[in-house]
Amino acid sequence: KCNTRATELIVDKSLNVVKGIKYRSKQNIGSPSFDMYGDFIIDCTGRYTSSPNWLNENFNLIVPTIQIHFGCSYVTFIGERFRIGDSSFDSALVISNPVDSPEKNVGFIVIPIRTIKTNNENSLGTSSTIAINCVNSEYPPNDSYENLLEWTKENLDPKYYTILKAAKVCSPLIPSRHAIDDRKYVESLGKKWPQNYILLGDSMCSFNPQYAQVISEECWFSSTTNDWKTPTLKVIETDKYGQVKTYQRDGNSTSTNNPEPRTPIMIRFMQ
Ligand SMILES: Cc1cc2nc3c(=O)[nH]c(=O)nc-3n(C[C@H](O)[C@H](O)[C@H](O)COP(=O)(O)OP(=O)(O)OC[C@H]3O[C@@H](n4cnc5c(N)ncnc54)[C@H](O)[C@@H]3O)c2cc1C
């Protein structure tokens, strides 16, 4: 884990260049700040990046963004799976039961990590990442596995409850309740964008983890074609002048007249 925190950009405003960063130790509050210079500054500080604030403070630049909030949440843990007596599931290493809002706002995902040695003949011999995810703010609990099981019994298909009930939990239950689609339209700023500075990974754009495989425009298409059906959808659009428009679907509006949304042109092209 990184022990330092980047706190500011070092810039030359007149040349529109980022020259470095200021950073300090995370351990001690009030610790001294240090300067680090580089020919090229890559911001890979993830979905909570401070880059929009830094760019605004230093260059008076507003990064146009579209954020889509669909009440996404994950509870993830590492678990050992055991046989449930259903060969179609016992033989499947990867299980994916995706969310399909508005009819189904809860999903279930199993992804194997590695094989493990065990003497238990009922064990499938793998440790896996097991995740229960939702949209529409229908959050699964993470305070105890008993409560999570109780919740999945009511909210998931019984088959997935059986898999969870048989599993051995090998890690804490990790919640994530802040996943949104967040796309920064840096390309629209042209030469106003400072030289020698790039955003990489989630700091540039992040998506619903159900579709997100790190950075990809296709995730944006997948998510916007599916997550827009979420009944409590909220979209926040910030333009380059800092004007913010918020669109929120209310409880009375129908989420869609077209249960099968049209496939975006880019996806059709790829198909
Ligand atoms: C619940 C969930 C499940 C996911 N599942 C998958 C999956 O199955 N497959 C997949 O491909 N992707 C998945 N993703 C997406 C994937 O995790 C991200 O796309 C990926 O981690 C982004 O990498 P990154 O390096 O850009 O940012 P991050 O992994 O977020 O790393 C950013 C790092 O920068 C550090 N940092 C932040 N601010 C500062 C600062 N000021 N100074 C110094 N350091 C700082 C943070 O502490 C962090 O360590 C999932 C995401 C979530 C939330």
Tab-separated table of C-alpha atoms and ligand atoms in Angstrom:
chain	number	residue	atom	x	y	z
A	1	LYS	CA	0.000	0.000	0.000
A	2	CYS	CA	1.235	3.454	-0.914
A	3	ASN	CA	2.360	5.536	2.069
A	4	THR	CA	2.347	8.888	0.313
A	5	ARG	CA	-0.451	11.045	-1.006
A	6	ALA	CA	-0.205	13.421	-3.959
A	7	THR	CA	-1.709	16.662	-2.747
A	8	GLU	CA	-1.211	19.216	-5.528
A	9	LEU	CA	0.083	19.694	-9.045
A	10	ILE	CA	3.155	21.796	-9.737
A	11	VAL	CA	2.368	23.764	-12.870
A	12	ASP	CA	3.561	26.554	-15.123
A	13	LYS	CA	0.284	28.279	-15.871
A	14	SER	CA	1.691	30.596	-18.546
A	15	LEU	CA	3.028	27.611	-20.557
A	16	ASN	CA	-0.019	25.433	-19.736
A	17	VAL	CA	2.238	22.637	-18.489
A	18	VAL	CA	2.123	20.273	-15.521
A	19	LYS	CA	5.668	19.904	-14.231
A	20	GLY	CA	5.295	17.701	-11.169
A	21	ILE	CA	3.402	16.997	-7.975
A	22	LYS	CA	3.566	17.864	-4.326
A	23	TYR	CA	3.222	14.900	-1.983
A	24	ARG	CA	3.395	14.085	1.695
A	25	SER	CA	3.347	11.068	4.004
A	26	LYS	CA	-0.086	9.645	4.783
A	27	GLN	CA	1.035	8.513	8.245
A	28	ASN	CA	1.560	11.852	9.994
A	29	ILE	CA	-0.906	14.693	9.783
A	30	GLY	CA	1.038	17.901	9.243
A	31	SER	CA	4.068	16.073	7.811
A	32	PRO	CA	6.205	18.167	5.428
A	33	SER	CA	5.352	18.319	1.761
A	34	PHE	CA	7.872	17.341	-0.946
A	35	ASP	CA	8.120	18.222	-4.622
A	36	MET	CA	8.622	15.673	-7.368
A	37	TYR	CA	9.223	16.744	-10.969
A	38	GLY	CA	8.772	14.677	-14.107
A	39	ASP	CA	8.689	15.015	-17.886
A	40	PHE	CA	5.332	13.326	-17.920
A	41	ILE	CA	2.783	13.185	-15.088
A	42	ILE	CA	0.348	10.262	-15.168
A	43	ASP	CA	-2.586	10.533	-12.812
A	44	CYS	CA	-3.775	7.017	-11.943
A	45	THR	CA	-5.409	7.822	-8.599
A	46	GLY	CA	-8.630	5.997	-9.423
A	47	ARG	CA	-12.287	6.932	-9.459
A	48	TYR	CA	-11.947	9.442	-6.591
A	49	THR	CA	-9.169	11.381	-8.314
A	50	SER	CA	-8.678	15.010	-7.307
A	51	SER	CA	-7.629	15.926	-10.856
A	52	PRO	CA	-10.809	17.956	-11.653
A	53	ASN	CA	-10.169	20.107	-8.537
A	54	TRP	CA	-6.444	20.455	-9.252
A	55	LEU	CA	-7.074	21.466	-12.880
A	56	ASN	CA	-9.695	23.969	-11.821
A	57	GLU	CA	-7.444	25.500	-9.142
A	58	ASN	CA	-4.347	25.731	-11.340
A	59	PHE	CA	-5.675	26.358	-14.857
A	60	ASN	CA	-9.238	27.474	-14.197
A	61	LEU	CA	-10.186	24.461	-16.306
A	62	ILE	CA	-13.465	22.607	-15.919
A	63	VAL	CA	-13.476	19.032	-17.164
A	64	PRO	CA	-16.819	18.177	-18.797
A	65	THR	CA	-18.214	15.000	-17.230
A	66	ILE	CA	-21.240	12.799	-17.305
A	67	GLN	CA	-21.937	10.788	-14.178
A	68	ILE	CA	-24.632	8.141	-14.086
A	69	HIS	CA	-25.829	7.093	-10.654
A	70	PHE	CA	-27.866	3.913	-10.611
A	71	GLY	CA	-27.625	2.883	-6.934
A	72	CYS	CA	-24.970	0.264	-7.632
A	73	SER	CA	-23.496	-1.734	-4.762
A	74	TYR	CA	-21.306	-4.789	-4.297
A	75	VAL	CA	-20.584	-7.078	-1.384
A	76	THR	CA	-17.546	-9.143	-2.304
A	77	PHE	CA	-15.573	-11.822	-0.461
A	78	ILE	CA	-13.208	-14.688	-1.119
A	79	GLY	CA	-14.790	-18.042	-0.507
A	80	GLU	CA	-14.229	-21.770	-0.913
A	81	ARG	CA	-17.079	-23.409	-2.788
A	82	PHE	CA	-18.584	-26.762	-1.890
A	83	ARG	CA	-20.764	-29.135	-3.894
A	84	ILE	CA	-24.499	-28.440	-3.793
A	85	GLY	CA	-25.545	-31.598	-5.670
A	86	ASP	CA	-26.448	-29.782	-8.895
A	87	SER	CA	-23.938	-30.815	-11.558
A	88	SER	CA	-24.576	-27.787	-13.777
A	89	PHE	CA	-23.391	-25.509	-10.941
A	90	ASP	CA	-20.838	-27.828	-9.333
A	91	SER	CA	-19.005	-28.102	-12.656
A	92	ALA	CA	-19.141	-24.344	-13.377
A	93	LEU	CA	-16.104	-22.369	-12.262
A	94	VAL	CA	-17.550	-19.047	-13.423
A	95	ILE	CA	-21.116	-18.186	-12.521
A	96	SER	CA	-22.725	-14.958	-13.637
A	97	ASN	CA	-26.305	-13.975	-13.040
A	98	PRO	CA	-26.315	-10.310	-14.079
A	99	VAL	CA	-28.651	-7.579	-12.997
A	100	ASP	CA	-31.414	-6.784	-15.478
A	101	SER	CA	-33.190	-3.720	-14.144
A	102	PRO	CA	-36.011	-2.923	-13.577
A	103	GLU	CA	-37.259	-6.541	-13.298
A	104	LYS	CA	-34.146	-7.911	-11.574
A	105	ASN	CA	-32.071	-5.478	-9.546
A	106	VAL	CA	-29.846	-8.044	-7.811
A	107	GLY	CA	-27.098	-10.142	-9.385
A	108	PHE	CA	-24.592	-12.824	-8.434
A	109	ILE	CA	-21.056	-13.439	-9.707
A	110	VAL	CA	-18.461	-16.130	-8.986
A	111	ILE	CA	-14.974	-15.911	-10.489
A	112	PRO	CA	-12.288	-18.495	-9.596
A	113	ILE	CA	-8.951	-17.231	-8.269
A	114	ARG	CA	-6.848	-20.366	-7.825
A	115	THR	CA	-6.955	-24.039	-6.938
A	116	ILE	CA	-6.483	-24.994	-3.286
A	117	LYS	CA	-5.346	-28.190	-1.583
A	118	THR	CA	-8.068	-29.758	0.516
A	119	ASN	CA	-8.955	-33.153	2.001
A	120	ASN	CA	-12.654	-32.344	2.012
A	121	GLU	CA	-14.187	-34.358	-0.820
A	122	ASN	CA	-17.144	-31.968	-1.015
A	123	SER	CA	-14.903	-29.006	-1.712
A	124	LEU	CA	-14.636	-27.902	-5.348
A	125	GLY	CA	-10.935	-27.258	-4.682
A	126	THR	CA	-10.954	-23.599	-5.729
A	127	SER	CA	-11.027	-20.301	-3.964
A	128	SER	CA	-13.205	-17.777	-5.752
A	129	THR	CA	-14.234	-14.167	-5.674
A	130	ILE	CA	-17.924	-14.224	-4.807
A	131	ALA	CA	-19.958	-11.059	-5.280
A	132	ILE	CA	-23.565	-10.069	-4.771
A	133	ASN	CA	-24.350	-6.876	-6.618
A	134	CYS	CA	-27.367	-4.638	-7.021
A	135	VAL	CA	-28.672	-1.502	-8.684
A	136	ASN	CA	-31.502	0.806	-7.636
A	137	SER	CA	-30.018	1.158	-4.099
A	138	GLU	CA	-31.258	-2.316	-3.118
A	139	TYR	CA	-28.120	-2.822	-1.041
A	140	PRO	CA	-27.088	-6.241	0.303
A	141	PRO	CA	-25.939	-6.157	3.962
A	142	ASN	CA	-22.303	-6.814	4.889
A	143	ASP	CA	-22.476	-6.703	8.722
A	144	SER	CA	-22.494	-10.510	8.998
A	145	TYR	CA	-22.612	-13.515	6.690
A	146	GLU	CA	-25.789	-14.722	8.407
A	147	ASN	CA	-27.533	-11.467	7.468
A	148	LEU	CA	-26.168	-11.598	3.943
A	149	LEU	CA	-27.480	-15.167	3.598
A	150	GLU	CA	-30.867	-14.164	4.962
A	151	TRP	CA	-30.978	-11.297	2.473
A	152	THR	CA	-29.971	-13.456	-0.504
A	153	LYS	CA	-32.634	-15.998	0.472
A	154	GLU	CA	-35.226	-13.279	-0.105
A	155	ASN	CA	-33.635	-11.499	-3.038
A	156	LEU	CA	-31.822	-14.082	-5.167
A	157	ASP	CA	-32.816	-17.225	-7.003
A	158	PRO	CA	-32.735	-20.179	-4.514
A	159	LYS	CA	-29.919	-21.848	-6.536
A	160	TYR	CA	-27.541	-18.995	-5.725
A	161	TYR	CA	-28.613	-18.973	-2.091
A	162	THR	CA	-27.706	-22.679	-1.932
A	163	ILE	CA	-24.245	-21.959	-3.380
A	164	LEU	CA	-23.692	-19.199	-0.801
A	165	LYS	CA	-25.005	-21.316	2.079
A	166	ALA	CA	-22.552	-24.102	1.201
A	167	ALA	CA	-19.567	-21.740	0.764
A	168	LYS	CA	-16.853	-21.161	3.360
A	169	VAL	CA	-16.059	-17.464	3.796
A	170	CYS	CA	-12.276	-16.857	3.757
A	171	SER	CA	-12.118	-13.040	3.916
A	172	PRO	CA	-14.013	-10.050	5.279
A	173	LEU	CA	-17.197	-9.059	3.451
A	174	ILE	CA	-16.089	-6.020	1.454
A	175	PRO	CA	-18.819	-3.507	0.604
A	176	SER	CA	-18.644	-1.040	-2.270
A	177	ARG	CA	-21.509	1.409	-2.536
A	178	HIS	CA	-20.078	4.175	-4.642
A	179	ALA	CA	-19.767	2.703	-8.105
A	180	ILE	CA	-21.111	5.051	-10.743
A	181	ASP	CA	-20.417	5.567	-14.408
A	182	ASP	CA	-18.112	8.555	-14.618
A	183	ARG	CA	-16.817	9.677	-17.988
A	184	LYS	CA	-14.575	12.727	-18.307
A	185	TYR	CA	-14.700	14.283	-21.773
A	186	VAL	CA	-11.102	15.534	-21.725
A	187	GLU	CA	-10.873	15.277	-25.515
A	188	SER	CA	-13.429	18.064	-25.897
A	189	LEU	CA	-11.022	20.520	-24.212
A	190	GLY	CA	-8.529	20.414	-27.095
A	191	LYS	CA	-5.429	22.522	-26.483
A	192	LYS	CA	-6.797	23.853	-23.212
A	193	TRP	CA	-5.748	20.489	-21.706
A	194	PRO	CA	-2.335	21.022	-20.034
A	195	GLN	CA	0.728	19.459	-21.600
A	196	ASN	CA	2.572	16.508	-20.034
A	197	TYR	CA	-0.446	15.421	-17.983
A	198	ILE	CA	-2.695	12.443	-18.612
A	199	LEU	CA	-5.400	10.628	-16.734
A	200	LEU	CA	-5.145	6.852	-16.770
A	201	GLY	CA	-7.580	4.110	-15.777
A	202	ASP	CA	-10.479	4.896	-13.462
A	203	SER	CA	-9.302	8.483	-12.987
A	204	MET	CA	-10.251	9.038	-16.641
A	205	CYS	CA	-13.436	6.978	-16.708
A	206	SER	CA	-14.995	4.354	-14.477
A	207	PHE	CA	-18.021	2.178	-15.008
A	208	ASN	CA	-20.413	-0.205	-13.371
A	209	PRO	CA	-18.076	-3.076	-12.357
A	210	GLN	CA	-20.612	-5.508	-13.801
A	211	TYR	CA	-19.315	-4.472	-17.226
A	212	ALA	CA	-16.055	-2.768	-16.353
A	213	GLN	CA	-12.879	-4.479	-17.334
A	214	VAL	CA	-10.657	-1.521	-16.471
A	215	ILE	CA	-10.903	1.153	-19.177
A	216	SER	CA	-13.017	0.667	-22.214
A	217	GLU	CA	-15.502	2.706	-24.183
A	218	GLU	CA	-17.506	-0.491	-24.706
A	219	CYS	CA	-18.173	-0.623	-20.926
A	220	TRP	CA	-19.768	2.786	-21.251
A	221	PHE	CA	-22.017	1.499	-24.041
A	222	SER	CA	-22.902	-1.684	-22.139
A	223	SER	CA	-23.669	0.190	-18.975
A	224	THR	CA	-25.626	2.998	-20.565
A	225	THR	CA	-27.747	0.564	-22.574
A	226	ASN	CA	-28.632	-1.450	-19.464
A	227	ASP	CA	-28.326	0.722	-16.370
A	228	TRP	CA	-30.479	3.506	-17.796
A	229	LYS	CA	-33.461	1.239	-17.036
A	230	THR	CA	-32.819	1.563	-13.277
A	231	PRO	CA	-35.963	3.110	-11.743
A	232	THR	CA	-34.043	5.594	-9.550
A	233	LEU	CA	-31.566	6.616	-12.277
A	234	LYS	CA	-29.820	9.967	-11.835
A	235	VAL	CA	-27.599	11.587	-14.469
A	236	ILE	CA	-25.361	14.570	-13.650
A	237	GLU	CA	-23.871	16.420	-16.602
A	238	THR	CA	-21.210	19.104	-16.176
A	239	ASP	CA	-20.242	21.092	-19.273
A	240	LYS	CA	-16.968	22.928	-19.878
A	241	TYR	CA	-18.430	26.143	-18.469
A	242	GLY	CA	-19.196	24.424	-15.172
A	243	GLN	CA	-22.968	24.371	-15.800
A	244	VAL	CA	-24.397	21.347	-13.992
A	245	LYS	CA	-27.612	19.677	-15.111
A	246	THR	CA	-29.139	16.907	-13.031
A	247	TYR	CA	-31.720	14.546	-14.461
A	248	GLN	CA	-33.496	12.285	-11.994
A	249	ARG	CA	-36.127	9.723	-12.842
A	250	ASP	CA	-38.940	9.914	-10.310
A	251	GLY	CA	-40.998	7.076	-8.922
A	252	ASN	CA	-43.946	7.798	-11.244
A	253	SER	CA	-42.095	7.706	-14.532
A	254	THR	CA	-41.958	4.520	-16.528
A	255	SER	CA	-38.366	3.419	-16.862
A	256	THR	CA	-38.820	2.328	-20.456
A	257	ASN	CA	-41.331	1.741	-23.195
A	258	ASN	CA	-38.854	-0.565	-24.882
A	259	PRO	CA	-37.910	-3.503	-22.664
A	260	GLU	CA	-35.264	-4.461	-25.211
A	261	PRO	CA	-33.131	-1.308	-25.681
A	262	ARG	CA	-31.665	-0.817	-29.114
A	263	THR	CA	-28.059	-1.987	-29.370
A	264	PRO	CA	-25.698	0.998	-29.745
A	265	ILE	CA	-24.233	1.410	-33.204
A	266	MET	CA	-20.673	0.723	-31.953
A	267	ILE	CA	-21.704	-2.639	-30.443
A	268	ARG	CA	-23.583	-3.543	-33.634
A	269	PHE	CA	-20.467	-2.664	-35.613
A	270	MET	CA	-18.303	-4.913	-33.384
A	271	GLN	CA	-20.791	-7.768	-33.667
B	1	LIG	C1	-16.703	-3.787	-6.619
B	1	LIG	C2	-15.826	-3.707	-7.862
B	1	LIG	C3	-15.580	-4.851	-8.607
B	1	LIG	C4	-14.782	-4.791	-9.757
B	1	LIG	N1	-14.559	-5.943	-10.475
B	1	LIG	C5	-13.751	-5.897	-11.562
B	1	LIG	C6	-13.440	-7.092	-12.300
B	1	LIG	O1	-13.914	-8.173	-11.975
B	1	LIG	N2	-12.597	-6.987	-13.369
B	1	LIG	C7	-12.051	-5.788	-13.752
B	1	LIG	O2	-11.286	-5.749	-14.718
B	1	LIG	N3	-12.335	-4.655	-13.091
B	1	LIG	C8	-13.157	-4.680	-12.013
B	1	LIG	N4	-13.437	-3.524	-11.328
B	1	LIG	C9	-12.867	-2.271	-11.840
B	1	LIG	C10	-11.384	-2.172	-11.449
B	1	LIG	O3	-11.237	-2.398	-10.064
B	1	LIG	C11	-10.878	-0.777	-11.783
B	1	LIG	O4	-11.217	-0.470	-13.121
B	1	LIG	C12	-9.359	-0.710	-11.616
B	1	LIG	O5	-8.986	-1.069	-10.307
B	1	LIG	C13	-8.898	0.713	-11.898
B	1	LIG	O6	-7.516	0.778	-11.677
B	1	LIG	P1	-6.827	2.160	-11.430
B	1	LIG	O7	-5.368	1.850	-11.231
B	1	LIG	O8	-7.219	3.143	-12.464
B	1	LIG	O9	-7.448	2.731	-10.050
B	1	LIG	P2	-7.434	2.093	-8.590
B	1	LIG	O10	-7.337	0.613	-8.649
B	1	LIG	O11	-8.618	2.695	-7.889
B	1	LIG	O12	-6.086	2.633	-7.954
B	1	LIG	C14	-5.936	3.984	-7.608
B	1	LIG	C15	-4.908	4.042	-6.486
B	1	LIG	O13	-4.499	5.394	-6.290
B	1	LIG	C16	-4.458	5.656	-4.872
B	1	LIG	N5	-4.670	7.098	-4.689
B	1	LIG	C17	-5.834	7.795	-4.773
B	1	LIG	N6	-5.612	9.100	-4.564
B	1	LIG	C18	-4.271	9.243	-4.343
B	1	LIG	C19	-3.421	10.359	-4.081
B	1	LIG	N7	-3.895	11.612	-4.004
B	1	LIG	N8	-2.086	10.127	-3.915
B	1	LIG	C20	-1.563	8.866	-4.001
B	1	LIG	N9	-2.328	7.770	-4.257
B	1	LIG	C21	-3.662	7.959	-4.430
B	1	LIG	C22	-5.594	4.819	-4.298
B	1	LIG	O14	-5.359	4.594	-2.913
B	1	LIG	C23	-5.460	3.550	-5.144
B	1	LIG	O15	-4.532	2.673	-4.568
B	1	LIG	C24	-14.220	-3.553	-10.164
B	1	LIG	C25	-14.464	-2.388	-9.411
B	1	LIG	C26	-15.261	-2.455	-8.268
B	1	LIG	C27	-15.525	-1.176	-7.465
